[in-house]
Amino acid sequence: MNAKKLKVKSEKLKILLIMLFVTPLFALNISVTILPQKGVVKAIGGDKVNVNVMVPPGNSPATYAPDFKQLKALKNSQIYFTIGVPFDKKYIEKIKEINPQIKIIDFGKLIKRDSNPHIWLSPALLMLQAKTVLDTLIQNDPKNKAFYLKNYQTFVSKLSNLEKKGFLTIKQKAFLTFHPSFHYFAKDFLIKEIALQKEGKSPSFAYLAKIIKLAKKENIKTVIISPEFPTKYAKIVAGKIGADVVTISPLNENPLKTINSLIEALK
């Protein structure tokens, strides 16, 4: 073997060794339903966890069906965090069949809430979810307790600052959206969310007229649209009442960023 080939082989070996040291060999394999859950788990677990998301970006957890490759990936997961969206109700038994050893942790059951599943956009409820992640990670990987605890404290501190910012800066009393994704955010900050979607269906013309009348009465200045849902009706109402239209996805990976975007939109 000539010197050039030996050098190439040596470089490849160096890269492999670096990857072995950089990539955690014994990381916990965790599956979650939606992207915001990954944001919370990674914020606390850092490089000690690998996170598999079942509903990919741009898809609705109400309608998405996992492919074979995704279901197969569940076999490697030790923990699954559900959150109470329709996907969970439809596929949880299938997940248990694929991996009978997987530990199912249900955020929804651990948190007292009503039937609306969007609990990741409330600072108060997000703190409870973060605590659930912390406890689960420590239980399954006690040797890294200090690491998880430090990350948890940082995450909760950021949430507390966002909560203070919200109470200090939100001036609007109500806002309008298509799907009631921001229900718990509104409850946290004592404001009203008015949703155009009624019982999962698009509004009728009669209901639309009723909403326009209510929006004028409430002096609504902001209409929030989300790329995961139809925007036509929200834009019609915004045009009729002269409100600003702001695009915010409830399914962004970083729920802190989403909460901050909502606060900024309602200043």
CSV table of C-alpha atoms in Angstrom, one decimal:
chain,number,residue,atom,x,y,z
A,1,MET,CA,0.0,0.0,0.0
A,2,ASN,CA,1.5,3.3,-1.0
A,3,ALA,CA,1.9,6.4,1.3
A,4,LYS,CA,-1.1,8.2,-0.2
A,5,LYS,CA,-3.5,5.3,0.5
A,6,LEU,CA,-2.1,5.0,4.0
A,7,LYS,CA,-2.7,8.7,4.6
A,8,VAL,CA,-6.3,8.5,3.4
A,9,LYS,CA,-6.9,5.4,5.6
A,10,SER,CA,-5.4,7.2,8.6
A,11,GLU,CA,-7.7,10.2,8.0
A,12,LYS,CA,-10.8,8.0,7.8
A,13,LEU,CA,-9.8,6.3,11.1
A,14,LYS,CA,-9.4,9.7,12.8
A,15,ILE,CA,-12.8,10.8,11.7
A,16,LEU,CA,-14.4,7.6,12.9
A,17,LEU,CA,-12.7,8.0,16.3
A,18,ILE,CA,-13.9,11.6,16.6
A,19,MET,CA,-17.5,10.5,15.8
A,20,LEU,CA,-17.3,7.8,18.5
A,21,PHE,CA,-16.3,10.3,21.1
A,22,VAL,CA,-18.7,13.1,20.0
A,23,THR,CA,-21.8,10.8,19.5
A,24,PRO,CA,-23.1,9.4,22.8
A,25,LEU,CA,-22.9,5.6,22.7
A,26,PHE,CA,-25.5,4.9,25.3
A,27,ALA,CA,-28.1,7.7,24.7
A,28,LEU,CA,-31.8,7.0,25.6
A,29,ASN,CA,-34.0,6.4,22.6
A,30,ILE,CA,-37.2,8.3,23.0
A,31,SER,CA,-40.2,8.6,20.7
A,32,VAL,CA,-42.7,11.5,20.8
A,33,THR,CA,-45.8,12.3,18.8
A,34,ILE,CA,-45.2,15.9,17.8
A,35,LEU,CA,-42.3,18.2,17.2
A,36,PRO,CA,-42.8,20.5,20.2
A,37,GLN,CA,-42.4,17.5,22.5
A,38,LYS,CA,-39.0,16.9,20.9
A,39,GLY,CA,-38.1,20.5,21.8
A,40,VAL,CA,-38.8,19.9,25.4
A,41,VAL,CA,-37.1,16.5,25.6
A,42,LYS,CA,-34.0,17.7,23.9
A,43,ALA,CA,-33.9,20.9,26.0
A,44,ILE,CA,-33.6,18.7,29.1
A,45,GLY,CA,-31.9,15.6,27.7
A,46,GLY,CA,-29.4,17.3,25.4
A,47,ASP,CA,-27.0,14.8,23.8
A,48,LYS,CA,-28.0,12.1,26.2
A,49,VAL,CA,-31.2,11.4,24.2
A,50,ASN,CA,-32.1,10.5,20.7
A,51,VAL,CA,-35.6,11.7,19.8
A,52,ASN,CA,-37.9,10.1,17.1
A,53,VAL,CA,-40.9,12.3,16.1
A,54,MET,CA,-43.9,10.4,14.7
A,55,VAL,CA,-45.8,13.3,13.1
A,56,PRO,CA,-43.3,15.1,10.7
A,57,PRO,CA,-43.3,18.9,10.2
A,58,GLY,CA,-46.1,20.2,8.0
A,59,ASN,CA,-48.5,17.4,8.9
A,60,SER,CA,-51.5,17.4,11.2
A,61,PRO,CA,-51.6,15.1,14.2
A,62,ALA,CA,-55.3,14.7,13.6
A,63,THR,CA,-54.9,13.1,10.1
A,64,TYR,CA,-51.3,11.8,9.8
A,65,ALA,CA,-50.7,8.1,9.3
A,66,PRO,CA,-47.2,6.8,10.0
A,67,ASP,CA,-45.3,4.8,7.4
A,68,PHE,CA,-43.7,1.4,7.9
A,69,LYS,CA,-40.2,2.9,8.5
A,70,GLN,CA,-41.5,5.0,11.3
A,71,LEU,CA,-43.3,2.2,13.0
A,72,LYS,CA,-40.2,0.0,12.7
A,73,ALA,CA,-38.1,2.8,14.4
A,74,LEU,CA,-40.3,2.4,17.5
A,75,LYS,CA,-38.7,-0.9,18.2
A,76,ASN,CA,-35.5,0.9,19.3
A,77,SER,CA,-37.3,3.3,21.7
A,78,GLN,CA,-37.4,2.7,25.4
A,79,ILE,CA,-39.8,5.6,26.2
A,80,TYR,CA,-42.8,7.1,24.3
A,81,PHE,CA,-44.3,10.5,25.4
A,82,THR,CA,-47.9,10.9,24.2
A,83,ILE,CA,-49.7,14.2,24.5
A,84,GLY,CA,-53.4,13.4,23.8
A,85,VAL,CA,-53.8,14.4,20.2
A,86,PRO,CA,-55.9,12.2,17.8
A,87,PHE,CA,-52.8,10.4,16.5
A,88,ASP,CA,-52.1,9.1,20.0
A,89,LYS,CA,-55.6,7.7,20.4
A,90,LYS,CA,-55.5,6.1,17.0
A,91,TYR,CA,-52.1,4.5,17.1
A,92,ILE,CA,-51.1,3.9,20.8
A,93,GLU,CA,-52.3,0.2,20.8
A,94,LYS,CA,-50.3,-0.4,17.6
A,95,ILE,CA,-47.2,1.1,19.2
A,96,LYS,CA,-47.6,-1.2,22.2
A,97,GLU,CA,-47.9,-4.2,19.8
A,98,ILE,CA,-44.7,-3.2,17.9
A,99,ASN,CA,-42.7,-2.7,21.1
A,100,PRO,CA,-44.3,-4.3,24.2
A,101,GLN,CA,-41.4,-3.2,26.4
A,102,ILE,CA,-41.8,0.5,25.6
A,103,LYS,CA,-42.7,2.8,28.5
A,104,ILE,CA,-45.7,5.0,27.6
A,105,ILE,CA,-45.8,8.4,29.5
A,106,ASP,CA,-48.9,10.4,28.8
A,107,PHE,CA,-48.5,14.1,29.3
A,108,GLY,CA,-52.3,14.6,28.9
A,109,LYS,CA,-53.2,12.3,31.9
A,110,LEU,CA,-50.5,13.8,34.1
A,111,ILE,CA,-51.8,17.3,33.6
A,112,LYS,CA,-55.3,18.4,34.6
A,113,ARG,CA,-56.9,19.9,31.5
A,114,ASP,CA,-60.1,20.0,29.4
A,115,SER,CA,-60.6,18.2,26.1
A,116,ASN,CA,-58.3,20.6,24.1
A,117,PRO,CA,-54.9,18.8,23.7
A,118,HIS,CA,-52.7,21.9,23.0
A,119,ILE,CA,-51.0,21.9,26.4
A,120,TRP,CA,-47.5,22.7,25.1
A,121,LEU,CA,-48.3,26.4,24.4
A,122,SER,CA,-49.1,27.3,28.1
A,123,PRO,CA,-46.0,28.3,30.1
A,124,ALA,CA,-47.6,26.8,33.3
A,125,LEU,CA,-48.5,23.5,31.7
A,126,LEU,CA,-45.2,23.4,29.9
A,127,MET,CA,-43.4,23.5,33.2
A,128,LEU,CA,-45.3,20.4,34.3
A,129,GLN,CA,-44.4,18.6,31.1
A,130,ALA,CA,-40.7,19.6,31.6
A,131,LYS,CA,-40.9,18.1,35.2
A,132,THR,CA,-42.3,14.9,33.8
A,133,VAL,CA,-39.5,14.7,31.3
A,134,LEU,CA,-36.9,15.4,34.0
A,135,ASP,CA,-38.3,12.7,36.3
A,136,THR,CA,-38.5,10.1,33.5
A,137,LEU,CA,-35.0,10.7,32.3
A,138,ILE,CA,-33.5,10.5,35.8
A,139,GLN,CA,-35.5,7.3,36.5
A,140,ASN,CA,-34.1,5.7,33.3
A,141,ASP,CA,-30.6,7.2,33.5
A,142,PRO,CA,-29.8,8.2,37.1
A,143,LYS,CA,-26.0,8.6,36.5
A,144,ASN,CA,-26.8,11.8,34.4
A,145,LYS,CA,-29.1,13.3,37.0
A,146,ALA,CA,-27.1,16.5,37.5
A,147,PHE,CA,-26.9,17.1,33.8
A,148,TYR,CA,-30.7,16.7,33.4
A,149,LEU,CA,-31.4,18.8,36.4
A,150,LYS,CA,-29.2,21.7,35.2
A,151,ASN,CA,-30.9,21.7,31.8
A,152,TYR,CA,-34.4,21.6,33.4
A,153,GLN,CA,-33.6,24.6,35.6
A,154,THR,CA,-32.4,26.6,32.6
A,155,PHE,CA,-35.6,25.6,30.7
A,156,VAL,CA,-37.9,26.6,33.6
A,157,SER,CA,-36.1,29.8,34.1
A,158,LYS,CA,-36.7,30.8,30.4
A,159,LEU,CA,-40.4,29.9,30.8
A,160,SER,CA,-40.7,32.0,33.9
A,161,ASN,CA,-39.2,35.0,32.1
A,162,LEU,CA,-41.6,34.4,29.2
A,163,GLU,CA,-44.5,34.3,31.7
A,164,LYS,CA,-43.4,37.7,33.2
A,165,LYS,CA,-43.0,39.2,29.7
A,166,GLY,CA,-46.5,38.0,28.7
A,167,PHE,CA,-48.2,39.6,31.7
A,168,LEU,CA,-46.2,42.8,31.3
A,169,THR,CA,-46.6,43.3,27.5
A,170,ILE,CA,-49.8,41.7,26.3
A,171,LYS,CA,-52.4,44.5,25.9
A,172,GLN,CA,-55.1,42.9,23.7
A,173,LYS,CA,-58.0,41.3,25.4
A,174,ALA,CA,-58.9,38.9,22.7
A,175,PHE,CA,-57.6,37.5,19.4
A,176,LEU,CA,-59.0,35.4,16.6
A,177,THR,CA,-57.7,32.2,15.0
A,178,PHE,CA,-59.0,29.3,12.8
A,179,HIS,CA,-58.3,26.3,15.0
A,180,PRO,CA,-58.2,26.6,18.8
A,181,SER,CA,-54.5,25.8,19.1
A,182,PHE,CA,-53.7,28.6,21.5
A,183,HIS,CA,-56.5,27.8,24.1
A,184,TYR,CA,-54.2,27.3,27.1
A,185,PHE,CA,-51.9,30.2,26.2
A,186,ALA,CA,-55.0,32.4,26.3
A,187,LYS,CA,-56.1,31.0,29.6
A,188,ASP,CA,-52.6,31.6,31.1
A,189,PHE,CA,-52.7,35.3,30.2
A,190,LEU,CA,-56.4,35.8,30.9
A,191,ILE,CA,-57.3,36.7,27.3
A,192,LYS,CA,-59.9,35.3,25.0
A,193,GLU,CA,-59.3,33.1,22.0
A,194,ILE,CA,-62.1,33.1,19.4
A,195,ALA,CA,-61.8,30.2,17.0
A,196,LEU,CA,-63.5,30.1,13.6
A,197,GLN,CA,-63.5,26.3,13.4
A,198,LYS,CA,-66.6,24.8,15.1
A,199,GLU,CA,-66.6,21.2,16.2
A,200,GLY,CA,-63.7,20.5,13.8
A,201,LYS,CA,-65.6,21.9,10.8
A,202,SER,CA,-65.1,25.0,8.7
A,203,PRO,CA,-67.5,27.9,9.6
A,204,SER,CA,-70.8,28.4,7.7
A,205,PHE,CA,-71.6,31.8,6.3
A,206,ALA,CA,-74.1,32.4,9.2
A,207,TYR,CA,-71.4,31.5,11.8
A,208,LEU,CA,-68.8,33.6,9.9
A,209,ALA,CA,-71.2,36.7,10.1
A,210,LYS,CA,-71.7,36.0,13.8
A,211,ILE,CA,-67.9,35.9,14.4
A,212,ILE,CA,-67.3,39.2,12.4
A,213,LYS,CA,-69.9,40.9,14.6
A,214,LEU,CA,-68.3,39.5,17.8
A,215,ALA,CA,-64.8,40.4,16.6
A,216,LYS,CA,-65.9,44.0,16.1
A,217,LYS,CA,-67.5,44.1,19.5
A,218,GLU,CA,-64.3,42.7,21.1
A,219,ASN,CA,-62.2,45.2,19.2
A,220,ILE,CA,-60.0,42.4,17.9
A,221,LYS,CA,-56.8,43.7,16.3
A,222,THR,CA,-55.0,40.4,15.6
A,223,VAL,CA,-55.9,37.3,13.6
A,224,ILE,CA,-53.5,34.4,14.0
A,225,ILE,CA,-53.2,31.9,11.1
A,226,SER,CA,-51.3,28.6,11.1
A,227,PRO,CA,-49.9,26.9,8.0
A,228,GLU,CA,-51.3,23.5,9.2
A,229,PHE,CA,-54.9,24.8,8.8
A,230,PRO,CA,-57.0,26.6,6.1
A,231,THR,CA,-56.3,30.4,6.1
A,232,LYS,CA,-59.1,31.6,3.8
A,233,TYR,CA,-61.8,32.2,6.5
A,234,ALA,CA,-59.4,33.9,8.9
A,235,LYS,CA,-58.2,36.3,6.2
A,236,ILE,CA,-61.8,37.1,5.2
A,237,VAL,CA,-62.6,38.1,8.8
A,238,ALA,CA,-59.4,40.0,9.2
A,239,GLY,CA,-60.3,42.0,6.0
A,240,LYS,CA,-63.8,42.8,7.4
A,241,ILE,CA,-62.6,44.0,10.8
A,242,GLY,CA,-59.3,45.6,9.7
A,243,ALA,CA,-57.1,43.3,11.9
A,244,ASP,CA,-53.5,42.4,11.4
A,245,VAL,CA,-52.8,38.8,10.2
A,246,VAL,CA,-49.9,37.0,11.9
A,247,THR,CA,-48.7,33.5,10.9
A,248,ILE,CA,-47.7,31.3,13.8
A,249,SER,CA,-47.4,27.5,13.7
A,250,PRO,CA,-48.4,25.7,17.0
A,251,LEU,CA,-46.2,22.8,15.9
A,252,ASN,CA,-42.8,24.5,15.8
A,253,GLU,CA,-40.1,22.4,17.5
A,254,ASN,CA,-39.3,25.1,20.0
A,255,PRO,CA,-42.5,25.9,22.1
A,256,LEU,CA,-40.7,28.7,23.9
A,257,LYS,CA,-40.2,30.5,20.5
A,258,THR,CA,-43.8,29.9,19.7
A,259,ILE,CA,-45.0,31.4,23.0
A,260,ASN,CA,-42.7,34.4,22.5
A,261,SER,CA,-44.1,34.9,19.0
A,262,LEU,CA,-47.7,34.9,20.4
A,263,ILE,CA,-46.7,37.5,23.1
A,264,GLU,CA,-45.1,39.7,20.4
A,265,ALA,CA,-48.2,39.4,18.2
A,266,LEU,CA,-50.5,40.5,21.0
A,267,LYS,CA,-48.5,43.5,22.3
